[in-house]
mmCIF file of C-alpha atoms (C1' of nucleotides) in Angstrom:
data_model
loop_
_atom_site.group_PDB
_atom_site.id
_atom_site.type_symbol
_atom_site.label_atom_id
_atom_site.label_comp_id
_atom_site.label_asym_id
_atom_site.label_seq_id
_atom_site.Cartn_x
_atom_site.Cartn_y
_atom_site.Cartn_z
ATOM 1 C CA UNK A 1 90.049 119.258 54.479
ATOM 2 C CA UNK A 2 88.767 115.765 55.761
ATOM 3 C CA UNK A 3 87.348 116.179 58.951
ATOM 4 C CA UNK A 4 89.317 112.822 59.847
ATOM 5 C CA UNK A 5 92.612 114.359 58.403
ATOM 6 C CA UNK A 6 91.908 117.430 60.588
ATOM 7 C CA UNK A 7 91.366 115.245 63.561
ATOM 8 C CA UNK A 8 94.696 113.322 63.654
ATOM 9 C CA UNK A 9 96.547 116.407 62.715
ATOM 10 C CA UNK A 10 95.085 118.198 65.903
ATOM 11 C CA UNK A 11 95.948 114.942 67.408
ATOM 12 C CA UNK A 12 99.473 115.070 66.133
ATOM 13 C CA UNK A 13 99.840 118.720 67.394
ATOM 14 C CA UNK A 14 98.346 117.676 70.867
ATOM 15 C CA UNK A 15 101.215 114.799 70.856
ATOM 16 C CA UNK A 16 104.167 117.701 69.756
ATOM 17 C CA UNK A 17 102.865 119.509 72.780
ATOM 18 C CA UNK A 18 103.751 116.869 74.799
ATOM 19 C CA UNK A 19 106.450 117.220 77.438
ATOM 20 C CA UNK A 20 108.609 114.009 78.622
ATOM 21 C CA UNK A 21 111.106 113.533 80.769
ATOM 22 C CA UNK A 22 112.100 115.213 84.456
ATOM 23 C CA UNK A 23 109.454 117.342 86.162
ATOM 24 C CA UNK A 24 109.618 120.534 87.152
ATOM 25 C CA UNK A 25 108.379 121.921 90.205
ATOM 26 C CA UNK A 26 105.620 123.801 88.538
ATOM 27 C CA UNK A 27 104.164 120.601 87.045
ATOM 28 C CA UNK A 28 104.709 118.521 90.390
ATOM 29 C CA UNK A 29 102.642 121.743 91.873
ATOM 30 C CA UNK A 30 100.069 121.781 89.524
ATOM 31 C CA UNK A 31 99.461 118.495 89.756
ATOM 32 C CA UNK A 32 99.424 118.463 93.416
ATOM 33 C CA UNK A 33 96.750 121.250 93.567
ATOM 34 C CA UNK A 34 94.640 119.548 91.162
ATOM 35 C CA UNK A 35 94.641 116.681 93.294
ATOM 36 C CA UNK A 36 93.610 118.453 96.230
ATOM 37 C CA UNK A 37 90.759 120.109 94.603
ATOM 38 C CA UNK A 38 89.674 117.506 92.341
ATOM 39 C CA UNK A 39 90.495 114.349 93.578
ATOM 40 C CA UNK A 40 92.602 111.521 91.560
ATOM 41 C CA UNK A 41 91.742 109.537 88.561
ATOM 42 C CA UNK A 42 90.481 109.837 85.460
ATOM 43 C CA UNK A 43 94.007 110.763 84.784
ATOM 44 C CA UNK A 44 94.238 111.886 80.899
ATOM 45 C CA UNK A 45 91.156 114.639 81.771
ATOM 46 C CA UNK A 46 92.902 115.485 85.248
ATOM 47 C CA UNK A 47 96.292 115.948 82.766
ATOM 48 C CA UNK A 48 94.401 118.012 80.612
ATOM 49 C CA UNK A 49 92.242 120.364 83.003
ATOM 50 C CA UNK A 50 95.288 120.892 85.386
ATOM 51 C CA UNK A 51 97.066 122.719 82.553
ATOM 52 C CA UNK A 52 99.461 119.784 82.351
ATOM 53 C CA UNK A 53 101.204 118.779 78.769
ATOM 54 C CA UNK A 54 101.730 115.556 80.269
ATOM 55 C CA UNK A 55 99.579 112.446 78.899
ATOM 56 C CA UNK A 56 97.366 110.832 82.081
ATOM 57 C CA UNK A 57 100.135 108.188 82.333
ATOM 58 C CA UNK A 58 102.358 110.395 83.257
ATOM 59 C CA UNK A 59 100.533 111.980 85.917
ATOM 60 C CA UNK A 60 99.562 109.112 87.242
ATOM 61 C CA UNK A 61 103.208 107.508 87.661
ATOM 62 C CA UNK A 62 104.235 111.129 89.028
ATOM 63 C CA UNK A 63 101.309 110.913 91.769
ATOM 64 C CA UNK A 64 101.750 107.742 92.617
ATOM 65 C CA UNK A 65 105.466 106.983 92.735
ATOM 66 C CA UNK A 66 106.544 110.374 93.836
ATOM 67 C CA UNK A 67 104.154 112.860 95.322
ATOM 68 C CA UNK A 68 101.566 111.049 97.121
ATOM 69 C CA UNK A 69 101.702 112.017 100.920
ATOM 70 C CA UNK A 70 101.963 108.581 102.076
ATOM 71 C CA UNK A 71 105.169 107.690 100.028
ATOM 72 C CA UNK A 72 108.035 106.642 101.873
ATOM 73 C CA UNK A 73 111.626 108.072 100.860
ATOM 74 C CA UNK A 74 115.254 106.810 101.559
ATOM 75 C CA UNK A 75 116.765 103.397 102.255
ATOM 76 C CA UNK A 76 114.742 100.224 102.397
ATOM 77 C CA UNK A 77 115.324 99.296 106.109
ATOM 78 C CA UNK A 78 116.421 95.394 106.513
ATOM 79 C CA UNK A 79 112.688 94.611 107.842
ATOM 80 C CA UNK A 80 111.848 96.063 104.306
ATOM 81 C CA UNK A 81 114.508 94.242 102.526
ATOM 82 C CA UNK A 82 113.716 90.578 104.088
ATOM 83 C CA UNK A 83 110.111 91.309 103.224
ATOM 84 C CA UNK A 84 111.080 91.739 99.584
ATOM 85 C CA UNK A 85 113.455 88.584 99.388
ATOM 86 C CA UNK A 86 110.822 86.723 100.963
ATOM 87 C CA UNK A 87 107.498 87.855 99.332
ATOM 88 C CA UNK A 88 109.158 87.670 95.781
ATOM 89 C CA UNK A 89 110.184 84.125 96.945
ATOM 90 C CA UNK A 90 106.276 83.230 96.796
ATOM 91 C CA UNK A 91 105.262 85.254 93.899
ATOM 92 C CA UNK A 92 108.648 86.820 91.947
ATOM 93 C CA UNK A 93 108.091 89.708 90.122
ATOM 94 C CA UNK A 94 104.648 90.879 91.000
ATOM 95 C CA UNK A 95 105.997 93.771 91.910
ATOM 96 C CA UNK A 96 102.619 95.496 92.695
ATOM 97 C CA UNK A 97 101.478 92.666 94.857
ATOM 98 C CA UNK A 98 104.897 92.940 97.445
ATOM 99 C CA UNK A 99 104.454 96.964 97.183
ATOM 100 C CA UNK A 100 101.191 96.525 98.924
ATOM 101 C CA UNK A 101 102.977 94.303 101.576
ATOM 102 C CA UNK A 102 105.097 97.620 102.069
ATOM 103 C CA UNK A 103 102.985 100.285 103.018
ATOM 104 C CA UNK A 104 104.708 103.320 101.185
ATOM 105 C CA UNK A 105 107.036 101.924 99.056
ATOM 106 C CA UNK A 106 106.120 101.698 95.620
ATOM 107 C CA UNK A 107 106.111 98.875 93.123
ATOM 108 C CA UNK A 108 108.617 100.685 91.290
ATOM 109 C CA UNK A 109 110.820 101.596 94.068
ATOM 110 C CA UNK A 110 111.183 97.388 95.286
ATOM 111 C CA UNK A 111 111.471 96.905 91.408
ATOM 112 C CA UNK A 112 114.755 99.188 91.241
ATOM 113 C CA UNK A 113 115.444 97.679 94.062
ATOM 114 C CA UNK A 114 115.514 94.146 93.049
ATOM 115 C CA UNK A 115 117.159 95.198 90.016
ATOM 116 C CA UNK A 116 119.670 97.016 91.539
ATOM 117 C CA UNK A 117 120.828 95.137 94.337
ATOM 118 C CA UNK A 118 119.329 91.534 94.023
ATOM 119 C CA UNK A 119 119.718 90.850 90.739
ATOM 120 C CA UNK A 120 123.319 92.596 90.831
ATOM 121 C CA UNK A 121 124.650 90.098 93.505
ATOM 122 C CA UNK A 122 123.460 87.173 91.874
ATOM 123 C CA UNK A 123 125.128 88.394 88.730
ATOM 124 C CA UNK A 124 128.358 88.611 90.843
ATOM 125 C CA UNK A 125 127.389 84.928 92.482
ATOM 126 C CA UNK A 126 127.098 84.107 88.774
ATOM 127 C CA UNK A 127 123.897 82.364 89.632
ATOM 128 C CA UNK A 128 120.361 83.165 88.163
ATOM 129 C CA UNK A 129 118.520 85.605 90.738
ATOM 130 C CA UNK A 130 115.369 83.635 90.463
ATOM 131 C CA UNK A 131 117.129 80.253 90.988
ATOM 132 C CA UNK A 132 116.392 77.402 93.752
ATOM 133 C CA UNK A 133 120.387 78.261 94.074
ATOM 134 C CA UNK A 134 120.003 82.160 95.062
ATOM 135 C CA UNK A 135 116.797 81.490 97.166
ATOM 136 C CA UNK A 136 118.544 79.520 99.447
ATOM 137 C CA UNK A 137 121.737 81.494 99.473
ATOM 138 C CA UNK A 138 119.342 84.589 100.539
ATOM 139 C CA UNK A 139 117.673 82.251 103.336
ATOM 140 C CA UNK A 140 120.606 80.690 104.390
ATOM 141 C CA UNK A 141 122.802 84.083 104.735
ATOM 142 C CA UNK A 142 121.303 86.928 103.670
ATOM 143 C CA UNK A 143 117.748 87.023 105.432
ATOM 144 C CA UNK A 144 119.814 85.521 109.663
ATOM 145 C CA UNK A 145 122.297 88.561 108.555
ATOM 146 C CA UNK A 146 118.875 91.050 108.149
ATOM 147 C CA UNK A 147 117.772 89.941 111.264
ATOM 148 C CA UNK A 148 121.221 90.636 112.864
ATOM 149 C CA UNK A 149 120.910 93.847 111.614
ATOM 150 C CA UNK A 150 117.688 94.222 112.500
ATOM 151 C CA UNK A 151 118.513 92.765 116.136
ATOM 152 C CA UNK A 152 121.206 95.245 116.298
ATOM 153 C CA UNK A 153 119.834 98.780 115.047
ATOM 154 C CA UNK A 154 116.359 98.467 116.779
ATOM 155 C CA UNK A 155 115.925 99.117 120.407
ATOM 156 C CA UNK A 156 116.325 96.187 123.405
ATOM 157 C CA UNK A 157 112.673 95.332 123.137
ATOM 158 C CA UNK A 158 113.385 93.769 120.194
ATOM 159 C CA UNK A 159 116.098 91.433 121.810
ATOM 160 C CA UNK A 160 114.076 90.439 124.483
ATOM 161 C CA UNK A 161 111.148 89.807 122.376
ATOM 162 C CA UNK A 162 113.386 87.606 119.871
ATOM 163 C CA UNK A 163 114.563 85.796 123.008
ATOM 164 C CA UNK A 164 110.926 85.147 124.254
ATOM 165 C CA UNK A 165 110.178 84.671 120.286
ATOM 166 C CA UNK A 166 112.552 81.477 120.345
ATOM 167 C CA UNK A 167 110.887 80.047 123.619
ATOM 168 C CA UNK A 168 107.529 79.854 121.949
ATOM 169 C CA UNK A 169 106.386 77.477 119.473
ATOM 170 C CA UNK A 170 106.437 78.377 116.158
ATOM 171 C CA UNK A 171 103.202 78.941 114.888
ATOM 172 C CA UNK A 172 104.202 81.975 112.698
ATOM 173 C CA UNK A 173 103.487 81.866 109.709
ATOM 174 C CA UNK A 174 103.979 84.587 106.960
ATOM 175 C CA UNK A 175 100.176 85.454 105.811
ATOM 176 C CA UNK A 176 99.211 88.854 105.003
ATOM 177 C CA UNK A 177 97.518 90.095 108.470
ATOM 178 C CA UNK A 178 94.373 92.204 107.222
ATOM 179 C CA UNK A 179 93.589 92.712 110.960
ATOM 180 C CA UNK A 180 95.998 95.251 111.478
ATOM 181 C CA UNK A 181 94.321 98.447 110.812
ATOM 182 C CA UNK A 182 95.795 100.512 108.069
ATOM 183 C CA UNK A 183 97.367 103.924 109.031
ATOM 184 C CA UNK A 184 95.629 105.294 112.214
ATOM 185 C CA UNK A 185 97.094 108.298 111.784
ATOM 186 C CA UNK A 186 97.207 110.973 108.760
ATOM 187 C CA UNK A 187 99.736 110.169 105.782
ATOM 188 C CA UNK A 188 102.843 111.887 106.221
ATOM 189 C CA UNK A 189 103.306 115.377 104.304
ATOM 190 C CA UNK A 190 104.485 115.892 100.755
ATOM 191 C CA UNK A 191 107.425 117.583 100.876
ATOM 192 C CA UNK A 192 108.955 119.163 98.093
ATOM 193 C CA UNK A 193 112.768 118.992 98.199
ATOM 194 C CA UNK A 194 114.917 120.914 96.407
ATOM 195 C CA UNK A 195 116.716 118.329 95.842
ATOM 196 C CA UNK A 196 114.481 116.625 93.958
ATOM 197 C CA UNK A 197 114.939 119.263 91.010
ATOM 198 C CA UNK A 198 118.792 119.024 90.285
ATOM 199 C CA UNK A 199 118.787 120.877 86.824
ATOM 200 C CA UNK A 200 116.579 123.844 88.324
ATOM 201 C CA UNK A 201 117.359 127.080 89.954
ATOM 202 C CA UNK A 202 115.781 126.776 93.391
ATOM 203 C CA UNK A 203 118.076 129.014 95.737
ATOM 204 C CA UNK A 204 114.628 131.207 96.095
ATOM 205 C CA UNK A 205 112.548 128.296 97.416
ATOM 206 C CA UNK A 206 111.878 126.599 100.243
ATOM 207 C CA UNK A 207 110.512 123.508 100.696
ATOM 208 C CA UNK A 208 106.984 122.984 100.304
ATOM 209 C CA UNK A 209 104.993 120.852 102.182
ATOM 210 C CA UNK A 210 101.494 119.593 101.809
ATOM 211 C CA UNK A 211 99.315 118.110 104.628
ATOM 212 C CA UNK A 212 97.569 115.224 103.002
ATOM 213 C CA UNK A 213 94.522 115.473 105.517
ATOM 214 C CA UNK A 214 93.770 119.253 104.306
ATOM 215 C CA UNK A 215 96.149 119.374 101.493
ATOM 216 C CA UNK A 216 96.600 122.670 102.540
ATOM 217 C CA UNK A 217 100.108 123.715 101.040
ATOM 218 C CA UNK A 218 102.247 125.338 104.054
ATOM 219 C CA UNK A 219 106.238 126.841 103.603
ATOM 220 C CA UNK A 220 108.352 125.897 106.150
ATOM 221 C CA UNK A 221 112.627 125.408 106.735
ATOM 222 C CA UNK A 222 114.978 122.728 105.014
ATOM 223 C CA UNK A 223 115.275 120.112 107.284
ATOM 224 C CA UNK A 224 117.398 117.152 106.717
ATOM 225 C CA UNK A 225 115.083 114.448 104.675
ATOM 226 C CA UNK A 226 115.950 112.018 106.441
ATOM 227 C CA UNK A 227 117.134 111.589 110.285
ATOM 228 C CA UNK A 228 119.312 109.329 112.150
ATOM 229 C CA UNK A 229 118.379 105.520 113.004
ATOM 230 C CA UNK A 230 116.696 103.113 110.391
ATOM 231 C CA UNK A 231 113.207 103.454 112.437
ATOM 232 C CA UNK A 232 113.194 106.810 112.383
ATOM 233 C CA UNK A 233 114.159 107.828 108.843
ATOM 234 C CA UNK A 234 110.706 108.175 107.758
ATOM 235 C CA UNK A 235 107.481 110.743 109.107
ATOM 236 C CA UNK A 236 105.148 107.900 109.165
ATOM 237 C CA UNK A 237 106.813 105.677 111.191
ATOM 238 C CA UNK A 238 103.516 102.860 112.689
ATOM 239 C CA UNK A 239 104.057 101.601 115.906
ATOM 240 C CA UNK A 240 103.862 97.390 115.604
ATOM 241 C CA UNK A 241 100.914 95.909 116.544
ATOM 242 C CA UNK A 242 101.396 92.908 118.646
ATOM 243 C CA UNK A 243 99.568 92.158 121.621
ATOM 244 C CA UNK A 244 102.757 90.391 123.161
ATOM 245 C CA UNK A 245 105.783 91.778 121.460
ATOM 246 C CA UNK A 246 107.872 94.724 120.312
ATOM 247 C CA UNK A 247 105.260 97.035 120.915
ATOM 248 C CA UNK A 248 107.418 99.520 121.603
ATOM 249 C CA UNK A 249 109.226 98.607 117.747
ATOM 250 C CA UNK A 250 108.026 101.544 115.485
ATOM 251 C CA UNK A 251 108.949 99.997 112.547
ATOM 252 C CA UNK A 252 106.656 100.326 109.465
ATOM 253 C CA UNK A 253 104.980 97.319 108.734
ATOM 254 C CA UNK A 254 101.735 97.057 109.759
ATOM 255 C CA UNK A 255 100.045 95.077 107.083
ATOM 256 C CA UNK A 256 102.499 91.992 107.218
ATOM 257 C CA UNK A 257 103.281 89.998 110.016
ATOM 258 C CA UNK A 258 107.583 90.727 110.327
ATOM 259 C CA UNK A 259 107.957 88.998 113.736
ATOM 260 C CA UNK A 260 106.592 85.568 112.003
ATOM 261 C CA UNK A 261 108.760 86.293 109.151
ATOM 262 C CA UNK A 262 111.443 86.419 111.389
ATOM 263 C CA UNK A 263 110.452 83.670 113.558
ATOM 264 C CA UNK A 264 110.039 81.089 110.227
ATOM 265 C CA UNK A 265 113.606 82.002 109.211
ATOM 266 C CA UNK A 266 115.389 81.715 112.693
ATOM 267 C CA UNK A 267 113.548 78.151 113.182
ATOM 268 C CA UNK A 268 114.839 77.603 109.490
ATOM 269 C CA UNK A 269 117.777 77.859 110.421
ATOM 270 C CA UNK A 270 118.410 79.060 113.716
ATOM 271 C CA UNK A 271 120.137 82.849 114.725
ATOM 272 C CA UNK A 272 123.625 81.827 116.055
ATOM 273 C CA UNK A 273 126.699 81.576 114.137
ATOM 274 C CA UNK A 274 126.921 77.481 114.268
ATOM 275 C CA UNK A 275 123.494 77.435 112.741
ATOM 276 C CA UNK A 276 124.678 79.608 110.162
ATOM 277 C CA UNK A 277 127.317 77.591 109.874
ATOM 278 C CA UNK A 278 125.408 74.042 110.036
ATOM 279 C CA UNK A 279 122.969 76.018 107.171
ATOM 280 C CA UNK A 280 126.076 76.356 105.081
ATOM 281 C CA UNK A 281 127.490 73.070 105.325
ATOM 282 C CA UNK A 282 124.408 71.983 104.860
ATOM 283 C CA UNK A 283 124.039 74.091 101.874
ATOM 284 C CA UNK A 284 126.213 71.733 99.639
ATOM 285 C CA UNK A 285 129.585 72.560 97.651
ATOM 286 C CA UNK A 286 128.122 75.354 95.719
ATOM 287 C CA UNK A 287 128.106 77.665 98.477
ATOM 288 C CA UNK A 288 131.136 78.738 99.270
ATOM 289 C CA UNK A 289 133.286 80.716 100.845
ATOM 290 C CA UNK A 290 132.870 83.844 98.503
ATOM 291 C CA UNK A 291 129.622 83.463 98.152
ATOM 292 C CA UNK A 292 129.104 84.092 101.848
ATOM 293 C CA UNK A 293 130.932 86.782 101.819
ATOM 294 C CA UNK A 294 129.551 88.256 98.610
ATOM 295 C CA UNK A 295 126.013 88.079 100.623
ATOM 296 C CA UNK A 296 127.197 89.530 103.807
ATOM 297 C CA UNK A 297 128.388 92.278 102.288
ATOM 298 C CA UNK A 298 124.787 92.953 100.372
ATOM 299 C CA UNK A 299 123.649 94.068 103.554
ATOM 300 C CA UNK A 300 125.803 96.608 104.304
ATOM 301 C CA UNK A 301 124.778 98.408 100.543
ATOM 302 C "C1'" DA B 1 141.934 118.007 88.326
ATOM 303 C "C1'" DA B 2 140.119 115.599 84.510
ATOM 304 C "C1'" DC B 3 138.236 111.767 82.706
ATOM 305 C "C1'" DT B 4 135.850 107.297 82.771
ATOM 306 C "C1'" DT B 5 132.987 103.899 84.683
ATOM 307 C "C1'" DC B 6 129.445 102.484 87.650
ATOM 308 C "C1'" DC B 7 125.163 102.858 90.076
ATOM 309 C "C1'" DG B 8 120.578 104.312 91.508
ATOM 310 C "C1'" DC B 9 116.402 105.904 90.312
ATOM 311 C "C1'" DA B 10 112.794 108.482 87.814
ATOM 312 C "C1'" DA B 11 110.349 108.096 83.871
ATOM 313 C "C1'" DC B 12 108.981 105.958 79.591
ATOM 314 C "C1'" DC B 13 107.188 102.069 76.823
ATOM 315 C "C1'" DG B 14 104.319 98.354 75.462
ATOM 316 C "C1'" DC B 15 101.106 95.085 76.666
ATOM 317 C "C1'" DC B 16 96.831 93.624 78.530
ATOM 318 C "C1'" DG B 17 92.557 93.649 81.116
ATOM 319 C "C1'" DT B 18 88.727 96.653 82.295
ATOM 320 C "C1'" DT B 19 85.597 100.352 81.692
ATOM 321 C "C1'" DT B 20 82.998 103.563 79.080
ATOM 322 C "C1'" DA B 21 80.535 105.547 75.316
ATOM 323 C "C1'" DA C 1 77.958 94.206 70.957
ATOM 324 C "C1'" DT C 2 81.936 96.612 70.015
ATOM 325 C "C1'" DA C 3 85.563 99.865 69.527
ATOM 326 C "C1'" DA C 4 88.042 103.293 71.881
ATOM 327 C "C1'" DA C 5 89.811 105.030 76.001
ATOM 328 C "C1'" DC C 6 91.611 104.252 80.315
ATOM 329 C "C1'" DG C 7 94.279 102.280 84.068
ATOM 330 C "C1'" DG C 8 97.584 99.138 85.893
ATOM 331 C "C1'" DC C 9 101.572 96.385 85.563
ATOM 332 C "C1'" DG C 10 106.210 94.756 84.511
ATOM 333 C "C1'" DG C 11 110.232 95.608 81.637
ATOM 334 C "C1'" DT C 12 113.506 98.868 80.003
ATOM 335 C "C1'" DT C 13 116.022 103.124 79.281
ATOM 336 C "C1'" DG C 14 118.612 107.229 80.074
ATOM 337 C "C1'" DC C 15 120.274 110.783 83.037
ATOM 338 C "C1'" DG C 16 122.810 112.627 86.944
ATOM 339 C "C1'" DG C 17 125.830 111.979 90.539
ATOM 340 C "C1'" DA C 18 129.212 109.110 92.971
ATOM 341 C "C1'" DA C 19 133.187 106.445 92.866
ATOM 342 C "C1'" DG C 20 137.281 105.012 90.831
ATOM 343 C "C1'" DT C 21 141.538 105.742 88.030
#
DNA sequence: AACTTCCGCAACCGCCGTTTA
DNA sequence: ATAAACGGCGGTTGCGGAAGT
């Protein structure tokens, strides 16, 4: 035989081998433990010398979007949401570049989400999601009703500091800040969850959790995934770095400047109802009255 | 309770630019 | 210099569970 013809038959039975689909615990474990020995990258050898019939693709995508200790789990929180609306404002679906805006969220994660959500309740608006028409029906009502909620779930600081926000002059403006220091701390744990393996008997495990720092790989009790309060649903929550306000607002957005955001879409147009109302009168005879609802309602999804 | 529809999300696919041999 | 392999990105799909009837 050929030597070629014996080549891309191996090949072919290499490709048979292949698994797809859901992972199982064992592969998310391998892979984990070849990470912590051997580093990431070079990800169709690290697919291979883990044991793993996955091609380096799919490792890759596993590590990144799922297992990596710094990845961030559960709802976007409204800081997280106006971020997206407003960073794919200036650069639409670079989905990679806004991910990096939001430290442990992935590119896929705000994708789905824009997907999902976004693109659902323009649908429903019957407008195209990357319109002039939807942009300014998410700054007019949908980014003042984040803030609200914003205002409302976070603690008094954050009241006081928007007052004391609106005194000053608006200098904000919404550039990537590269002079906030990136996690001071150690990424937050991988944690296995049973519940991430639905078709899988796991009534003899426990979850697993590996410390990033020592990827040492420690047992420990189910604990709810996520706890109470938007600021708190997540392990690596950063405490806001501003020499003047919300200090005390440990809300996870260190590399983007959320208190400028916010200030640039109050002074757009304003935080009280009759500015929000002014804004929609403003907004022309397109925008109305369902509409408004429509969007008020997207932030309670 | 059974069935259908809808929704969210993990994973795959294809393309393209970069790196490596 | 060039072809193959790799890595990254955005688009799309399909499955499982929730919600609705």
């Amino acid at each position: 035989m050929p030597t070629a013809t014996k080549k891309v038959r191996q090949s072919n039975e290499e490709d048979m081998e292949l698994r797809k689909g859901p992972w199982t615990i064992e592969e998310d474990s391998m892979l984990i433990h070849y990470i912590a020995c051997h580093g990431e990258g070079r990800w169709n050898l690290l697919a291979k010398c883990a044991g793993l019939k996955r091609t380096g693709k799919s490792c890759r995508l596993r590590w990144l979007n799922y297992l990596k200790p710094d990845v961030k789990r559960g709802n976007l929180t409204p800081q997280e949401q106006l971020l997206i609306l407003e960073l794919h404002s200036k650069w639409g679906n670079r989905w990679s570049k806004i991910a990096q805006h939001l430290p442990g969220r992935t590119d896929n994660e705000i994708k789905n989400y824009w997907r999902t959500r976004v693109q659902k309740q323009a649908r429903q608006l019957n407008i195209e999601s990357n319109s002039q028409r939807f942009l300014d029906a998410v700054k007019c009502f949908w980014m003042p009703r984040l803030l609200q909620k914003m205002e409302q779930s976070s603690s008094p600081t954050f009241n006081s500091s928007l007052t004391s926000m609106n005194s000053q002059s608006s200098s904000a403006h919404l550039s990537p800040n590269p002079t906030v220091p990136l996690s001071p701390s150690s990424p937050p744990p991988i944690k296995i969850d049973n519940s991430n393996y639905p078709n899988q008997n796991l009534s003899s495990l426990t979850s697993t959790t590996i410390h990033s720092d020592s990827m040492k790989v420690t047992e420990q009790p189910q604990v709810p995934e996520h706890p109470a309060g938007p600021f708190q649903a997540f392990g690596n929550t950063h405490h806001y770095n501003h020499p003047n306000l919300i200090d005390s607002w440990s809300v996870d957005s260190r590399t983007y400047d959320m208190e400028a955001l916010a200030l640039e879409t109050m002074s757009a147009m304003g935080t009280n109802e009759n500015s929000l109302l002014d804004c929609h009168m403003a907004g022309g005879d397109w925008l109305c009255d369902n509409m408004v609802d429509s969007l008020w309602n997207m932030t309670e999804m």
